[in-house]
Amino acid sequence: MKIIIKTINSEFSLNYNQTFTSVNNCKIRRKLIPELQKSLAPKFRPLVMQLMKWLNSIYKSRRATARMRNSGKLPKNLYRVHANNRQNDKKLRRIKAAKELFRKNDPNITDYDKESLLRMLTDRTFHSPEMSDTDEKDRSKTVVNVYDLSWRSAELKHLFRNVLDSKLASSTTAQLQQKRNYSDEIQRC
């Protein structure tokens, strides 16, 4: 999709300094979606909603990069930027799952204080760092290595992996695309 967007005329470029739903970006999207459909037409016929989701996903990543570039904080390689975005997405997914489980009075989560747990989930330091790497068996695929923090209790690991993350896997239609490998040691380059 990113390659196809690069081949389309630059007048259809979204403005990453504005929100995805801004008036200017909405006008551009109205012109861009038919162009994308024409480009994909011989083999694929995605729905407008699917194209919107793809564009929103690409936009989200590029906006984060553009904001860092504008502030002068953009590092030489974007590895850390992507890792931070993944960790933030994980945080938001877990908060959503916890709220849903509290709403349904799930027995796995009723032992926890709702306010304390949600406050803890909003703190990024509680979420494991995720580093992407190429799969050793198949070099064309990437895997995400999830490194546990040494101070984490077994109960917290169980809550995150087996309760919140499994709730997300069963309730969302968009599954995680990359395989997760869990490890208790952080490997630094």
CSV table of C-alpha atoms in Angstrom, one decimal:
chain,number,residue,atom,x,y,z
A,1,MET,CA,0.0,0.0,0.0
A,2,LYS,CA,2.8,2.4,0.9
A,3,ILE,CA,4.5,1.7,-2.5
A,4,ILE,CA,1.2,2.4,-4.3
A,5,ILE,CA,0.7,5.7,-2.5
A,6,LYS,CA,4.2,6.7,-3.6
A,7,THR,CA,3.3,6.2,-7.2
A,8,ILE,CA,0.2,8.4,-7.0
A,9,ASN,CA,0.4,12.1,-7.8
A,10,SER,CA,1.7,14.2,-5.0
A,11,GLU,CA,-1.4,16.4,-5.0
A,12,PHE,CA,-3.0,13.5,-3.1
A,13,SER,CA,-0.6,13.6,-0.2
A,14,LEU,CA,-2.1,13.9,3.2
A,15,ASN,CA,-1.0,16.8,5.4
A,16,TYR,CA,0.7,15.2,8.5
A,17,ASN,CA,0.6,18.4,10.4
A,18,GLN,CA,-3.2,18.2,10.6
A,19,THR,CA,-5.4,15.5,12.0
A,20,PHE,CA,-6.6,12.6,9.8
A,21,THR,CA,-10.2,14.0,10.0
A,22,SER,CA,-9.3,17.6,9.3
A,23,VAL,CA,-11.3,19.3,6.5
A,24,ASN,CA,-8.2,19.5,4.2
A,25,ASN,CA,-7.3,15.8,4.7
A,26,CYS,CA,-10.9,14.8,4.1
A,27,LYS,CA,-10.9,16.5,0.7
A,28,ILE,CA,-7.6,14.8,-0.2
A,29,ARG,CA,-9.0,11.4,0.9
A,30,ARG,CA,-12.1,11.8,-1.3
A,31,LYS,CA,-9.7,12.2,-4.3
A,32,LEU,CA,-7.2,9.7,-3.1
A,33,ILE,CA,-9.5,6.7,-2.5
A,34,PRO,CA,-10.7,6.4,-6.1
A,35,GLU,CA,-7.1,6.6,-7.3
A,36,LEU,CA,-6.1,3.8,-4.9
A,37,GLN,CA,-9.1,1.7,-6.1
A,38,LYS,CA,-7.9,2.2,-9.7
A,39,SER,CA,-4.4,1.2,-8.8
A,40,LEU,CA,-5.5,-1.9,-7.0
A,41,ALA,CA,-8.3,-2.8,-9.5
A,42,PRO,CA,-6.8,-5.5,-11.6
A,43,LYS,CA,-6.2,-7.9,-8.7
A,44,PHE,CA,-7.8,-6.4,-5.6
A,45,ARG,CA,-11.1,-4.6,-5.0
A,46,PRO,CA,-11.0,-3.3,-1.4
A,47,LEU,CA,-13.9,-1.6,0.1
A,48,VAL,CA,-13.8,2.1,0.9
A,49,MET,CA,-13.8,1.3,4.6
A,50,GLN,CA,-10.8,-1.0,4.2
A,51,LEU,CA,-8.9,1.7,2.3
A,52,MET,CA,-9.8,4.2,5.0
A,53,LYS,CA,-8.4,1.8,7.7
A,54,TRP,CA,-5.2,1.3,5.8
A,55,LEU,CA,-4.7,5.0,5.2
A,56,ASN,CA,-5.4,5.8,8.8
A,57,SER,CA,-2.8,3.2,9.9
A,58,ILE,CA,-0.2,4.6,7.5
A,59,TYR,CA,-1.2,8.2,8.5
A,60,LYS,CA,-0.8,7.5,12.2
A,61,SER,CA,2.8,6.2,11.8
A,62,ARG,CA,3.8,9.0,9.4
A,63,ARG,CA,2.2,11.7,11.6
A,64,ALA,CA,4.2,10.6,14.6
A,65,THR,CA,7.4,10.7,12.5
A,66,ALA,CA,6.5,14.1,11.1
A,67,ARG,CA,5.8,15.5,14.6
A,68,MET,CA,9.2,14.3,15.8
A,69,ARG,CA,10.9,15.7,12.7
A,70,ASN,CA,9.3,19.1,13.2
A,71,SER,CA,10.4,19.2,16.8
A,72,GLY,CA,14.0,18.3,16.0
A,73,LYS,CA,13.9,15.1,18.0
A,74,LEU,CA,14.0,12.6,15.1
A,75,PRO,CA,16.8,10.1,15.5
A,76,LYS,CA,19.0,8.9,12.7
A,77,ASN,CA,17.2,5.5,12.6
A,78,LEU,CA,13.5,5.2,13.2
A,79,TYR,CA,13.8,2.0,15.1
A,80,ARG,CA,13.1,3.6,18.5
A,81,VAL,CA,10.1,5.6,17.1
A,82,HIS,CA,8.4,2.4,15.9
A,83,ALA,CA,9.1,0.6,19.2
A,84,ASN,CA,7.5,3.5,21.1
A,85,ASN,CA,4.5,3.5,18.8
A,86,ARG,CA,4.1,-0.3,19.3
A,87,GLN,CA,4.3,0.1,23.1
A,88,ASN,CA,1.8,2.9,23.1
A,89,ASP,CA,-0.6,0.8,20.9
A,90,LYS,CA,-0.2,-2.1,23.4
A,91,LYS,CA,-1.0,0.2,26.3
A,92,LEU,CA,-4.2,1.5,24.6
A,93,ARG,CA,-5.3,-2.1,23.7
A,94,ARG,CA,-4.8,-3.3,27.3
A,95,ILE,CA,-6.7,-0.3,28.8
A,96,LYS,CA,-9.6,-1.1,26.4
A,97,ALA,CA,-9.6,-4.7,27.4
A,98,ALA,CA,-9.5,-4.0,31.1
A,99,LYS,CA,-12.4,-1.6,30.8
A,100,GLU,CA,-14.4,-4.2,28.9
A,101,LEU,CA,-13.6,-6.9,31.5
A,102,PHE,CA,-14.6,-4.6,34.4
A,103,ARG,CA,-17.8,-3.8,32.5
A,104,LYS,CA,-18.7,-7.5,32.2
A,105,ASN,CA,-17.6,-8.3,35.8
A,106,ASP,CA,-15.1,-10.9,34.6
A,107,PRO,CA,-13.9,-13.1,37.5
A,108,ASN,CA,-10.3,-12.9,36.3
A,109,ILE,CA,-10.2,-9.2,37.0
A,110,THR,CA,-12.7,-8.5,39.8
A,111,ASP,CA,-10.0,-9.0,42.5
A,112,TYR,CA,-8.2,-5.8,41.3
A,113,ASP,CA,-9.2,-2.3,42.1
A,114,LYS,CA,-10.4,-0.7,38.9
A,115,GLU,CA,-8.9,2.8,39.5
A,116,SER,CA,-5.5,1.5,40.5
A,117,LEU,CA,-5.3,-1.0,37.6
A,118,LEU,CA,-6.3,1.6,35.0
A,119,ARG,CA,-3.9,4.1,36.5
A,120,MET,CA,-1.1,1.5,36.3
A,121,LEU,CA,-2.0,0.6,32.7
A,122,THR,CA,-1.7,4.2,31.6
A,123,ASP,CA,1.9,4.3,32.8
A,124,ARG,CA,4.2,3.1,30.0
A,125,THR,CA,6.8,1.7,32.4
A,126,PHE,CA,4.6,-1.3,33.1
A,127,HIS,CA,4.4,-2.5,29.5
A,128,SER,CA,7.1,-4.7,28.1
A,129,PRO,CA,9.4,-3.3,25.4
A,130,GLU,CA,8.9,-4.9,22.0
A,131,MET,CA,11.7,-5.1,19.5
A,132,SER,CA,11.1,-6.3,16.0
A,133,ASP,CA,13.6,-8.7,14.4
A,134,THR,CA,13.8,-11.0,11.4
A,135,ASP,CA,12.6,-14.6,11.9
A,136,GLU,CA,15.5,-17.0,12.1
A,137,LYS,CA,13.6,-19.7,10.1
A,138,ASP,CA,12.1,-17.5,7.4
A,139,ARG,CA,14.1,-14.3,6.7
A,140,SER,CA,11.2,-12.7,4.8
A,141,LYS,CA,9.1,-12.5,8.0
A,142,THR,CA,9.6,-10.4,11.1
A,143,VAL,CA,8.8,-11.3,14.6
A,144,VAL,CA,8.4,-9.1,17.7
A,145,ASN,CA,10.4,-10.0,20.7
A,146,VAL,CA,8.7,-9.1,23.9
A,147,TYR,CA,11.1,-8.6,26.8
A,148,ASP,CA,9.8,-8.9,30.3
A,149,LEU,CA,11.0,-6.6,33.0
A,150,SER,CA,12.9,-8.4,35.8
A,151,TRP,CA,11.0,-6.7,38.6
A,152,ARG,CA,7.6,-7.9,37.3
A,153,SER,CA,5.7,-10.4,39.4
A,154,ALA,CA,4.3,-13.6,38.1
A,155,GLU,CA,0.8,-12.3,38.8
A,156,LEU,CA,1.3,-9.2,36.7
A,157,LYS,CA,2.7,-11.3,33.8
A,158,HIS,CA,-0.4,-13.6,34.1
A,159,LEU,CA,-2.7,-10.6,34.1
A,160,PHE,CA,-1.1,-9.0,31.0
A,161,ARG,CA,-0.5,-12.1,28.9
A,162,ASN,CA,-3.3,-14.5,29.8
A,163,VAL,CA,-6.1,-12.1,30.8
A,164,LEU,CA,-5.8,-8.8,29.0
A,165,ASP,CA,-3.9,-9.9,25.8
A,166,SER,CA,-6.0,-13.0,25.4
A,167,LYS,CA,-9.2,-10.9,25.8
A,168,LEU,CA,-7.9,-8.7,23.0
A,169,ALA,CA,-7.1,-11.6,20.7
A,170,SER,CA,-10.6,-13.1,21.1
A,171,SER,CA,-12.6,-9.8,20.8
A,172,THR,CA,-10.9,-7.9,18.0
A,173,THR,CA,-11.2,-8.6,14.3
A,174,ALA,CA,-7.8,-7.1,13.6
A,175,GLN,CA,-5.3,-9.6,15.0
A,176,LEU,CA,-1.6,-8.8,15.7
A,177,GLN,CA,0.2,-9.4,12.4
A,178,GLN,CA,3.6,-10.4,13.8
A,179,LYS,CA,4.3,-13.4,16.0
A,180,ARG,CA,5.4,-12.5,19.6
A,181,ASN,CA,8.3,-14.2,21.3
A,182,TYR,CA,8.4,-13.8,25.0
A,183,SER,CA,11.7,-13.6,26.9
A,184,ASP,CA,12.7,-12.5,30.4
A,185,GLU,CA,15.9,-10.8,29.3
A,186,ILE,CA,16.3,-7.5,27.5
A,187,GLN,CA,18.9,-7.8,24.7
A,188,ARG,CA,20.5,-4.5,23.8
A,189,CYS,CA,22.3,-3.8,20.6
